Amino acid sequence: MKYLDEYRDSSLARPLVEALKTSVTKPLRIMEVCGSHTMAIFRNGIRSILPRGMELISGPGCPVCVTSSAHMDAFISMADEPGVRLAIFGDLFRVPGSNGSLAEASSRGAKVNIVYSPMDGLEIARKNPDEHVVFLGVGFETTTPTIAATILAAKNQQITNFTVFSTQKTMLPPMRALLDDPNLKIDGLICPGHVSSIIGSSVWEPLADEYGLACVVGGFETADLLKSLILLARQVGEGRPRVENVYPRAVSPEGNLRARQMVEEIFEPADMEWRGLGILPGSGLKIRDKYCEFDAESRFDIRLQAVEEPKGCKCGEILKGICSPRECPLFDSRCTPANPIGPCMVSSEGTCAAYYKYGRE
Amino acid sequence: MSEKTILLDHGSGGLASQKLISDLFLKHLDNPILRSLEDSAILENQPGRLAFTTDSYVVDPIFFPGGDIGKLAVHGTINDLAMRGAKPLCLSLGLILEEGFSLNDLELIIVSISKACNEADVPVVTGDTKVVPRGKGDKIFINTSGIGFVATDISISSQHAKEGDKVILSGTMGDHGITIMTRQAGISVQGNLQSDTMPLHRLVEKLLKELPRDVHTLRDPTRGGVASTLNEIAENSGLCIELSDEALPVRPEVAAACELLGLEPLYLANEGKCLAIVSPEKAEQALEIMHGTPEGADAVIIGTLTATGSSRVIINTPVGGTRVVSPLHGEPLPRIC
């Protein structure tokens, strides 16, 4: 596969591993923001070859993991509504709310379809005019443009039995919230590649300037990740934090302008609850009033209920990078991928799932 | 037949059932034992020990590139017998049909079963059909059992895997699983994705004829994929299995589809592949034997059994690192971004 195989080649990777060793001149803590990076780092065995002094911490970049229990409960109660069919991304299926999961709702007879694109949800609505199809919008900037495009398509096709329940989130507000927390001490950031392909690499510049944080936008293959770590180590070593981009084949400084315009047309910033981080002002995206006929929350008058997070679950601290999954008392005992207590274990991009799948001793 | 769909009458045991049996099943699956239509099949005594297996097939879609539910049922059961070193003798065929199921589609499936049985030289000798009301089933479910015989000097088991043994995979990973998943998702991927369903008993027969003592374990990595099957072998043998990431064979189109859906080929189902655990001295010879068969033309050595660490599977990655390969938890689900 062009653009993939050449970044996985061991003949390319080995010299980069050597270069990484010589680049680390002082202890440094790097956060990978994105869940796909967390998985790729484990899958490629990169944790096992990190030079002494370099530590990797997983950040809040898994959209399923940061979906609040209150939202999960609202999703599940929607699924139980007669005449409603949910269209969801697969990761969400087994995530527990305060009382069960969508998988359990499905086993009770709720109609839940796993789809691969929001457009699939629209197609289901078109084929089932007697039902109301709700697509659960759970994601970051990467998935928002396709949801916006789907809402535009629904409007153009005059499909009236389709809505979106948007818990779409943006990445900059939580990063600022984390960096303002004195408990989190990090020197550098592997900025999310997929998100940056939409919003551009330049959006991370304020973090480098204001927090003195080394930032590198990275791809997801072995060579991408190793290059990101080398540049971060060099930035820290030189004491010259800035934004560098080792993923130019997908990310430009300004991002995807067309996608951003479409998102701007459909969505507006809103306060949003993040699991583990609480309500962050302006960190979510709600559907504008102009398109309220496609907004499940206003159409069904959904009110979120306050929910206590599961006792003992440290997903909140794990999402903040303050605690490692192995420090959670539930990890690999009561909480496993087969029986997840917290969302970090259930999502395929989740930190706990990554540690469980690849990182157990 | 004038009817176009399955009616509840077809499962009544009365005239409609008899017509279905004579006009469809016997027409395509005819052989002297089945033709007798007795309550059970009488099999002549065979030398060796008896192997007996059963499996049920509920795949959706029922027709897919490279096969269908009927072909899968025949191959799956033959392979379950072959993986214990058995020579498959005969199969049973249990059909659960949903009222309203297309008779044309049923005939296509029975013709496919007939073709698979003839090619494998393993007949269906007994069967059963039930019809459930519309909405109580999903078109067609198939159960097949199989009987085979194991020669007295053959002893294949995952408990027989030994330190130093090599792990051979008979071909590429994930072809069946990704074909089904992309069909379910309605995604078309460039290239020729198709199921790898095929019977492996002839490959096994050749392997065991040449190397009866050096092939210690045979398993077909169906649901849960190569990752889960190797974890079972590690658990049963008490050994660690070390794989080489770069040796794992995956077709480019399968790798591309996996990238798209966020899936790992290691966890995807295969229906025409086997894992052979072979003594290190004879591993190259086993590989050559496999390469000499159509079923094992792409076989590769993917790893080694070691006594280091606990019973687990690890992969040595291209960067010189390692990672653990866990068994599959739950169904593989596509990622969100």
XYZ file of C-alpha atoms in Angstrom:
698
model
C 0.000 0.000 0.000
C 1.563 3.253 -1.132
C 1.854 5.796 1.712
C 1.748 3.014 4.319
C 4.248 0.237 3.597
C 7.149 2.637 3.153
C 6.500 3.952 6.662
C 6.497 0.452 8.192
C 9.673 -0.880 6.640
C 12.097 -2.234 9.256
C 15.109 -1.014 7.242
C 13.709 2.502 7.689
C 12.651 1.963 11.302
C 15.903 0.601 12.748
C 18.030 3.724 11.980
C 15.233 5.872 13.425
C 15.346 3.848 16.653
C 19.085 4.547 16.848
C 18.503 8.245 16.116
C 15.881 8.380 18.862
C 18.379 7.045 21.403
C 20.856 9.816 20.655
C 18.150 12.512 20.545
C 17.101 12.038 24.161
C 19.497 14.174 26.189
C 17.324 14.819 29.245
C 14.304 13.152 30.891
C 11.068 14.011 29.124
C 7.391 13.148 29.310
C 5.457 13.070 26.045
C 1.686 12.836 25.743
C 0.090 11.224 22.706
C -3.298 12.917 22.546
C -4.983 10.554 20.148
C -6.312 7.059 20.883
C -5.205 5.848 17.448
C -1.660 6.934 18.337
C -1.881 5.044 21.636
C -2.884 1.878 19.796
C -0.273 2.340 17.044
C 2.496 2.882 19.609
C 1.597 -0.367 21.363
C 0.998 -2.292 18.138
C 4.426 -1.379 16.813
C 6.164 -2.257 20.067
C 7.476 1.300 20.417
C 6.989 1.421 24.190
C 9.370 -1.507 24.541
C 12.238 0.315 22.767
C 11.881 3.794 24.284
C 15.240 5.165 25.403
C 15.861 5.660 29.099
C 14.416 8.980 30.258
C 11.580 9.113 27.747
C 8.085 8.448 29.064
C 4.855 8.253 27.046
C 1.513 9.240 28.558
C -1.833 8.647 26.885
C -4.164 11.615 26.559
C -7.910 12.234 26.199
C -8.125 11.603 22.470
C -10.582 8.737 22.328
C -14.076 10.085 21.613
C -15.824 7.100 23.183
C -13.764 7.339 26.377
C -14.672 10.974 26.965
C -18.398 10.454 26.391
C -20.084 11.061 29.743
C -22.228 8.469 31.486
C -25.086 10.982 31.314
C -24.850 10.973 27.512
C -24.603 7.162 27.419
C -27.775 6.961 29.539
C -29.529 9.372 27.188
C -28.459 7.260 24.193
C -29.743 4.098 25.821
C -33.072 5.664 26.792
C -33.472 6.849 23.183
C -32.787 3.302 21.982
C -35.612 2.072 24.214
C -38.113 4.530 22.655
C -40.660 2.790 20.429
C -40.271 3.639 16.756
C -36.681 4.840 17.205
C -33.695 3.186 15.563
C -30.164 4.221 16.463
C -27.299 4.300 13.981
C -23.959 4.173 15.778
C -20.248 3.653 15.249
C -19.221 0.217 16.523
C -17.042 1.445 19.390
C -20.087 2.756 21.203
C -21.973 -0.549 21.288
C -20.520 -1.986 24.493
C -19.842 1.245 26.414
C -21.548 1.047 29.804
C -23.875 3.781 31.032
C -25.031 3.855 34.637
C -27.457 1.026 33.867
C -26.322 -1.174 31.005
C -25.068 -0.613 27.482
C -26.499 -0.280 23.983
C -25.561 -3.951 23.478
C -27.867 -4.847 26.354
C -30.591 -2.539 25.002
C -30.223 -4.325 21.655
C -30.667 -7.709 23.332
C -33.912 -6.372 24.891
C -35.228 -5.569 21.405
C -34.021 -1.986 20.893
C -33.115 -1.248 17.297
C -29.410 -0.424 17.067
C -27.531 -0.518 13.765
C -23.745 -0.378 13.631
C -22.794 1.795 10.671
C -19.534 2.817 9.097
C -20.567 6.317 8.086
C -23.326 8.772 9.091
C -24.518 8.487 5.473
C -25.357 4.837 6.188
C -27.679 6.092 8.948
C -29.394 8.410 6.455
C -29.827 5.502 4.038
C -31.436 3.418 6.800
C -33.840 6.316 7.458
C -34.706 6.528 3.765
C -35.463 2.802 3.631
C -37.500 2.792 6.870
C -39.931 5.724 6.639
C -42.029 4.349 9.526
C -39.120 4.672 11.962
C -37.104 7.604 13.247
C -33.356 7.073 12.841
C -31.021 8.870 15.248
C -27.328 8.932 14.406
C -25.166 9.262 17.514
C -22.521 11.857 16.742
C -19.662 10.887 19.039
C -16.335 12.095 17.775
C -13.804 14.847 17.291
C -13.067 17.155 14.378
C -12.254 14.142 12.171
C -15.828 12.869 11.992
C -17.695 16.192 12.215
C -17.420 17.088 8.490
C -19.073 13.835 7.378
C -21.888 14.409 9.882
C -22.320 17.948 8.558
C -22.412 16.571 5.015
C -25.034 14.021 6.069
C -27.274 16.710 7.579
C -26.970 18.739 4.381
C -27.853 15.632 2.361
C -30.863 14.948 4.611
C -32.068 18.512 4.029
C -31.539 18.326 0.275
C -33.296 14.958 0.057
C -36.073 16.188 2.394
C -35.686 13.193 4.691
C -37.709 14.004 7.792
C -37.193 10.862 9.886
C -33.471 11.382 10.537
C -31.740 13.337 13.303
C -28.279 13.553 14.834
C -27.602 13.488 18.580
C -24.424 15.546 18.609
C -21.856 15.152 21.334
C -19.150 16.154 18.845
C -16.135 17.643 20.588
C -13.125 19.788 19.722
C -9.599 19.074 20.908
C -8.111 22.426 21.887
C -10.277 23.196 24.980
C -9.468 19.897 26.762
C -5.782 20.295 25.975
C -5.805 23.727 27.580
C -7.707 22.308 30.569
C -5.091 19.575 30.971
C -2.145 21.921 30.576
C -3.631 24.254 33.202
C -3.663 21.345 35.684
C -0.484 21.510 37.796
C -0.649 17.724 38.388
C 0.109 17.033 34.741
C 3.718 17.625 33.887
C 4.481 17.068 30.222
C 7.195 18.409 27.947
C 5.757 17.566 24.577
C 2.740 16.535 22.602
C 2.252 14.187 19.655
C -0.625 16.153 18.125
C -3.438 14.077 16.602
C -2.921 13.398 12.901
C -6.516 12.755 11.847
C -7.871 15.780 13.728
C -5.065 17.982 12.381
C -5.867 16.951 8.804
C -9.130 18.892 9.255
C -8.150 21.769 11.563
C -4.548 22.205 10.364
C -1.229 22.054 12.177
C -1.119 25.789 12.940
C -3.893 25.534 15.565
C -1.389 23.966 17.969
C 0.921 26.996 17.881
C -0.694 28.726 20.907
C 0.108 25.636 23.006
C 3.767 25.800 22.012
C 3.894 29.569 22.614
C 1.851 29.868 25.822
C 2.820 26.639 27.578
C 6.309 26.173 26.167
C 5.224 22.793 24.901
C 7.036 20.910 22.150
C 4.430 19.899 19.538
C 4.748 17.516 16.601
C 1.855 16.488 14.369
C 2.366 12.801 13.714
C 0.990 10.069 11.466
C 0.223 6.542 12.563
C 2.891 4.342 11.004
C 6.109 3.201 12.653
C 8.337 5.749 10.924
C 5.851 8.579 11.587
C 5.805 7.829 15.290
C 9.562 7.439 15.612
C 10.169 10.690 13.706
C 7.665 12.476 15.968
C 9.479 11.282 19.083
C 12.891 12.257 17.663
C 11.736 15.791 16.846
C 10.076 16.199 20.228
C 13.232 15.046 22.027
C 15.320 17.468 19.953
C 12.945 20.390 20.621
C 13.093 19.728 24.354
C 16.863 19.232 24.260
C 17.337 22.539 22.417
C 14.817 24.325 24.658
C 13.029 25.613 21.555
C 9.411 24.421 21.645
C 7.406 24.908 18.452
C 5.029 23.080 16.121
C 6.516 20.699 13.584
C 4.623 18.503 11.158
C 5.906 15.034 10.202
C 2.580 14.129 8.599
C 2.531 16.545 5.636
C 1.059 13.899 3.344
C -2.231 14.389 5.229
C -1.883 17.624 7.211
C -1.351 21.172 5.968
C -0.927 24.283 8.175
C -4.458 25.484 7.409
C -6.215 22.062 7.286
C -9.154 21.186 5.078
C -10.894 24.492 4.424
C -13.860 22.990 2.601
C -14.576 20.598 5.466
C -14.234 23.387 7.996
C -16.689 25.575 6.064
C -19.240 22.776 6.023
C -18.864 22.240 9.785
C -19.248 25.991 10.335
C -22.472 25.971 8.314
C -24.114 23.229 10.412
C -22.566 23.476 13.880
C -21.817 26.104 16.512
C -19.639 25.857 19.640
C -21.363 24.750 22.836
C -20.431 23.788 26.375
C -19.886 20.038 26.565
C -19.439 17.512 29.354
C -16.306 15.345 29.077
C -15.963 12.216 31.136
C -13.248 12.841 33.680
C -12.862 16.513 32.777
C -16.336 17.907 33.536
C -18.047 20.622 31.513
C -15.600 22.516 29.307
C -16.895 25.791 27.844
C -17.063 25.879 24.055
C -15.601 22.386 23.710
C -18.605 20.828 21.974
C -20.472 21.334 18.732
C -24.231 21.687 18.655
C -26.427 21.834 15.577
C -27.378 25.405 14.650
C -31.042 26.477 15.016
C -31.243 26.756 11.217
C -30.954 22.942 11.084
C -32.854 22.158 14.331
C -35.154 19.712 12.505
C -32.092 17.395 12.378
C -31.128 17.925 16.014
C -32.280 14.918 18.084
C -31.802 16.785 21.364
C -34.222 19.573 20.492
C -36.618 17.370 18.540
C -36.964 14.858 21.385
C -36.449 17.445 24.181
C -33.677 15.375 25.773
C -32.585 16.394 29.299
C -29.366 14.885 30.612
C -29.547 13.383 34.108
C -26.685 13.730 36.597
C -24.929 10.366 36.951
C -22.295 9.096 39.366
C -19.315 7.486 37.674
C -18.644 3.832 38.626
C -16.935 3.480 42.007
C -13.204 2.804 41.845
C -13.004 3.564 38.115
C -10.037 5.800 37.361
C -10.912 6.560 33.732
C -11.069 10.277 34.613
C -7.498 10.373 35.914
C -6.329 8.125 33.082
C -7.835 10.494 30.494
C -5.993 13.366 32.143
C -2.715 11.475 31.948
C -2.349 11.644 35.745
C -2.785 7.918 36.309
C -1.751 4.864 34.309
C -4.275 2.042 33.700
C -2.167 -0.291 35.852
C -2.761 2.041 38.806
C -6.535 1.549 38.560
C -7.760 -1.052 41.078
C -10.318 -2.356 38.591
C -7.863 -2.855 35.688
C -7.611 -6.507 34.572
C -9.693 -7.620 37.560
C -13.283 -6.369 37.497
C -12.672 -4.308 34.368
C -11.732 -6.183 31.179
C -12.708 -5.728 27.504
C -15.280 -8.516 27.948
C -16.786 -6.751 30.957
C -15.759 -3.109 30.844
C -16.547 -0.876 33.811
C -15.183 2.329 32.305
C -15.117 3.577 28.715
C -11.304 3.547 28.461
C -11.525 -0.245 28.483
C -14.331 -0.647 25.984
C -13.258 1.519 23.087
C -10.819 -0.017 20.616
C -8.962 3.313 20.876
C -9.120 3.436 24.669
C -6.027 3.675 26.834
C -7.019 0.818 29.139
C -7.991 -1.364 26.170
C -4.562 -0.678 24.645
C -2.768 -1.547 27.886
C -4.912 -4.667 28.298
C -4.490 -5.815 24.715
C -0.818 -5.080 24.218
C 0.739 -4.022 27.451
C 0.009 -6.725 30.027
C 3.039 -8.373 31.536
C -41.193 -27.139 -8.139
C -43.940 -24.555 -8.545
C -43.485 -22.866 -5.128
C -41.120 -19.925 -4.961
C -40.601 -19.701 -1.206
C -40.340 -21.963 1.813
C -43.721 -22.578 3.480
C -44.343 -23.854 6.979
C -45.640 -27.016 5.253
C -42.116 -27.789 4.061
C -41.203 -28.580 7.633
C -44.370 -30.519 8.424
C -42.989 -33.972 7.722
C -45.858 -34.494 5.284
C -46.108 -34.409 1.526
C -44.480 -30.994 1.071
C -41.474 -32.166 3.130
C -41.170 -35.349 1.091
C -41.346 -33.348 -2.129
C -38.603 -31.032 -0.908
C -36.440 -34.032 -0.023
C -36.934 -35.832 -3.308
C -37.009 -32.815 -5.651
C -34.180 -30.864 -4.089
C -32.034 -32.666 -1.539
C -31.829 -36.111 -3.169
C -31.608 -34.543 -6.612
C -28.325 -32.861 -5.652
C -26.932 -34.855 -2.732
C -27.827 -38.385 -3.849
C -25.761 -41.330 -2.607
C -26.740 -44.877 -1.545
C -26.719 -44.192 2.201
C -28.744 -40.939 2.004
C -31.116 -42.426 -0.568
C -32.278 -45.077 1.884
C -33.980 -42.251 3.881
C -33.812 -44.280 7.078
C -33.806 -42.739 10.534
C -30.049 -43.043 10.784
C -27.179 -43.801 8.446
C -25.328 -47.089 8.847
C -21.583 -46.706 8.216
C -19.363 -49.641 7.507
C -16.636 -50.236 10.049
C -13.431 -48.281 9.346
C -9.907 -48.862 10.612
C -8.583 -46.482 13.257
C -10.138 -44.240 15.863
C -13.357 -42.283 15.378
C -13.343 -38.466 15.196
C -16.699 -36.714 15.548
C -17.436 -32.991 15.280
C -20.350 -30.594 14.873
C -20.716 -26.939 13.941
C -23.509 -24.490 13.128
C -23.434 -21.808 10.438
C -25.423 -18.590 10.735
C -23.340 -16.351 8.459
C -24.856 -13.181 7.016
C -24.797 -12.561 4.076
C -25.512 -16.149 3.013
C -23.882 -15.573 -0.390
C -20.523 -13.802 -0.495
C -17.549 -13.543 -2.856
C -15.794 -16.909 -2.848
C -18.602 -18.919 -1.313
C -21.899 -19.248 0.486
C -23.256 -20.635 3.754
C -23.514 -24.173 2.318
C -19.969 -24.409 1.023
C -18.760 -22.937 4.321
C -20.640 -25.577 6.311
C -19.089 -28.444 4.331
C -15.560 -27.040 4.461
C -15.800 -26.009 8.105
C -16.779 -29.464 9.281
C -14.256 -31.247 7.062
C -11.553 -28.943 8.433
C -12.543 -29.552 12.044
C -12.003 -33.274 11.403
C -8.758 -32.720 9.490
C -7.309 -30.617 12.321
C -7.215 -33.745 14.492
C -5.526 -35.687 11.712
C -8.758 -37.459 10.769
C -9.718 -38.583 7.271
C -13.287 -37.239 6.872
C -15.804 -39.987 6.056
C -19.249 -38.367 5.939
C -21.380 -35.408 7.023
C -24.848 -34.722 8.343
C -26.852 -31.719 7.147
C -29.387 -30.019 9.433
C -31.292 -27.109 7.866
C -33.374 -24.555 9.778
C -35.263 -22.510 7.213
C -37.318 -19.363 7.745
C -40.801 -19.321 6.288
C -40.650 -17.244 3.110
C -37.033 -18.124 2.274
C -36.488 -18.275 -1.457
C -36.542 -21.792 -2.881
C -34.234 -20.643 -5.643
C -31.673 -19.538 -3.055
C -32.123 -22.827 -1.193
C -31.417 -24.724 -4.392
C -28.302 -22.609 -5.043
C -27.069 -23.511 -1.549
C -27.831 -27.222 -1.937
C -26.065 -27.269 -5.330
C -23.089 -25.573 -3.681
C -23.101 -28.163 -0.871
C -23.251 -30.932 -3.470
C -20.314 -29.454 -5.373
C -18.247 -28.999 -2.206
C -18.987 -32.570 -1.095
C -18.113 -34.013 -4.496
C -14.874 -32.067 -4.733
C -13.871 -33.101 -1.226
C -15.161 -36.665 -1.741
C -17.065 -36.524 1.548
C -20.827 -37.252 1.181
C -23.830 -36.067 3.199
C -25.356 -39.285 4.549
C -28.119 -38.021 6.812
C -30.070 -34.833 7.253
C -32.997 -32.955 8.709
C -35.077 -29.900 7.797
C -37.153 -27.657 10.043
C -39.095 -24.561 9.070
C -39.637 -21.746 11.587
C -42.273 -18.984 11.189
C -41.233 -15.790 9.399
C -39.294 -13.536 11.762
C -38.226 -16.422 14.036
C -35.091 -17.208 12.054
C -32.835 -15.469 9.555
C -33.321 -17.058 6.114
C -31.272 -20.205 6.717
C -29.179 -21.755 9.480
C -27.124 -24.885 8.826
C -25.766 -27.435 11.248
C -23.286 -30.002 9.997
C -21.738 -32.850 11.922
C -18.937 -34.956 10.574
C -17.333 -38.298 11.228
C -13.780 -39.165 10.338
C -11.176 -41.769 11.153
C -7.734 -41.223 12.604
C -4.939 -43.677 11.802
C -3.553 -45.414 14.884
C -0.111 -43.779 14.644
C -1.443 -40.199 14.416
C -1.817 -38.075 17.514
C -2.504 -34.389 16.868
C -3.286 -32.081 19.762
C -2.446 -28.555 20.923
C -1.038 -30.170 24.064
C 1.664 -31.825 21.942
C 3.339 -28.565 20.899
C 6.969 -28.554 22.088
C 9.649 -25.977 22.807
C 11.526 -25.069 19.625
C 8.671 -26.105 17.316
C 7.959 -23.839 14.369
C 4.565 -22.277 13.627
C 3.523 -22.570 9.976
C 0.516 -20.704 8.602
C -0.791 -22.257 5.402
C -1.583 -18.947 3.690
C -2.750 -15.350 4.077
C -4.777 -14.122 7.059
C -8.213 -12.571 7.272
C -9.541 -13.133 3.732
C -12.859 -14.641 4.858
C -13.462 -12.330 7.823
C -12.833 -9.095 5.944
C -14.916 -10.241 2.955
C -17.909 -10.812 5.227
C -17.368 -7.604 7.211
C -17.025 -5.387 4.153
C -20.172 -6.977 2.719
C -22.024 -6.338 5.961
C -20.769 -2.755 5.909
C -21.689 -2.288 2.254
C -18.135 -1.172 1.543
C -16.477 -1.989 -1.750
C -12.695 -2.153 -1.661
C -10.421 -2.125 -4.666
C -8.927 -5.519 -5.470
C -10.454 -8.938 -5.290
C -11.618 -9.596 -1.739
C -12.990 -13.084 -1.395
C -13.457 -15.766 1.195
C -10.692 -18.343 1.452
C -13.118 -21.161 2.255
C -11.631 -24.501 1.192
C -11.218 -28.016 2.568
C -7.825 -28.783 4.094
C -8.053 -32.560 4.532
C -5.898 -33.315 1.483
C -3.153 -30.953 2.630
C -3.253 -32.565 6.078
C -3.203 -36.065 4.564
C -0.026 -35.243 2.601
C 1.594 -33.630 5.598
C 0.858 -36.551 7.911
C 1.829 -39.151 5.325
C 5.346 -37.658 5.117
C 5.716 -36.416 8.682
C 3.432 -38.462 10.942
C 5.494 -37.801 14.088
C 6.785 -34.273 13.429
C 3.470 -32.493 13.001
C 2.446 -31.984 16.607
C -0.522 -29.632 16.403
C -2.987 -28.583 13.708
C -5.642 -25.904 14.184
C -7.761 -23.889 11.775
C -7.913 -20.253 12.865
C -11.599 -19.563 12.233
C -13.493 -17.149 14.520
C -11.084 -15.152 16.660
C -8.449 -15.520 13.947
C -4.799 -16.511 14.179
C -4.372 -14.481 17.390
C -7.007 -16.371 19.375
C -6.030 -19.814 18.029
C -2.361 -19.288 18.891
C -3.332 -18.126 22.380
C -5.218 -21.398 22.850
C -2.167 -23.362 21.701
C 0.083 -21.355 24.054
C -2.316 -21.977 26.937
C -2.651 -25.716 26.227
C 1.065 -26.284 25.659
C 2.258 -24.041 28.511
C 4.694 -22.376 26.070
C 5.255 -18.882 24.689
C 4.706 -18.327 20.968
C 6.987 -15.707 19.405
C 5.845 -14.365 16.045
C 7.666 -12.211 13.533
C 5.515 -9.233 12.509
C 7.156 -9.054 9.107
C 6.491 -12.737 8.342
C 2.716 -12.512 8.851
C 1.121 -12.931 5.412
C -1.728 -10.558 4.506
C -3.024 -9.762 1.028
C -2.699 -6.027 0.181
C -6.440 -5.670 -0.395
C -7.173 -7.282 2.990
C -4.661 -4.966 4.673
C -6.272 -1.961 2.954
C -9.774 -2.930 4.073
C -8.503 -3.512 7.615
C -6.948 -0.033 7.634
C -10.262 1.415 6.547
C -12.281 -0.319 9.243
C -9.736 -0.257 12.043
C -9.451 -4.041 12.238
C -6.442 -6.312 12.643
C -6.002 -9.268 10.246
C -4.725 -11.323 13.201
C -8.227 -11.344 14.672
C -10.229 -11.990 11.510
C -11.785 -15.353 10.691
C -10.227 -17.698 8.131
C -12.053 -20.645 6.562
C -9.347 -22.265 4.474
C -6.168 -21.915 6.511
C -4.426 -24.007 9.106
C -1.731 -23.445 11.664
C 0.717 -26.330 11.895
C 3.098 -26.698 14.819
C 6.007 -28.741 13.488
C 9.317 -29.935 14.935
C 12.179 -27.539 14.033
C 14.101 -30.252 12.148
C 11.217 -30.918 9.751
C 9.681 -27.437 9.518
C 11.265 -26.652 6.145
C 10.163 -30.025 4.786
C 6.612 -29.389 6.040
C 6.685 -26.007 4.315
C 7.773 -27.646 1.053
C 4.977 -30.196 1.289
C 2.455 -27.400 1.856
C 3.865 -25.399 -1.079
C 3.264 -28.440 -3.270
C -0.499 -28.269 -2.620
C -3.029 -25.691 -3.883
C -4.243 -25.155 -0.312
C -0.800 -24.344 1.073
C 0.889 -22.566 -1.827
C 1.414 -19.391 0.258
C 2.441 -21.134 3.495
C 5.063 -19.397 5.658
C 6.836 -19.987 8.940
C 5.542 -17.208 11.192
C 7.063 -18.036 14.565
C 8.612 -20.317 17.148
C 7.521 -21.856 20.450
C 9.773 -20.961 23.337
C 9.854 -21.700 27.035
C 10.545 -18.049 27.891
C 7.881 -16.290 29.942
C 4.367 -17.501 30.482
C 1.844 -19.084 28.128
C 1.284 -16.166 25.808
C 1.773 -14.953 22.263
C 4.158 -12.101 21.477
C 5.155 -10.385 18.257
C 8.611 -9.095 17.478
C 7.997 -5.805 15.668
C 10.068 -4.164 12.889
C 11.479 -1.571 15.324
C 13.051 -4.360 17.364
C 10.374 -4.129 20.045
C 7.786 -6.623 21.199
C 4.108 -6.599 21.959
C 1.673 -9.074 23.434
C -1.034 -10.599 21.209
C -4.159 -11.127 23.320
C -7.021 -13.389 22.312
C -10.072 -11.676 20.810
C -12.520 -10.138 23.288
C -16.018 -9.784 21.871
C -16.746 -9.362 18.198
C -14.314 -7.185 16.225
C -16.044 -3.816 15.817
C -15.026 -0.993 13.518
C -13.424 2.051 15.087
C -14.877 5.529 15.294
C -12.085 7.554 13.675
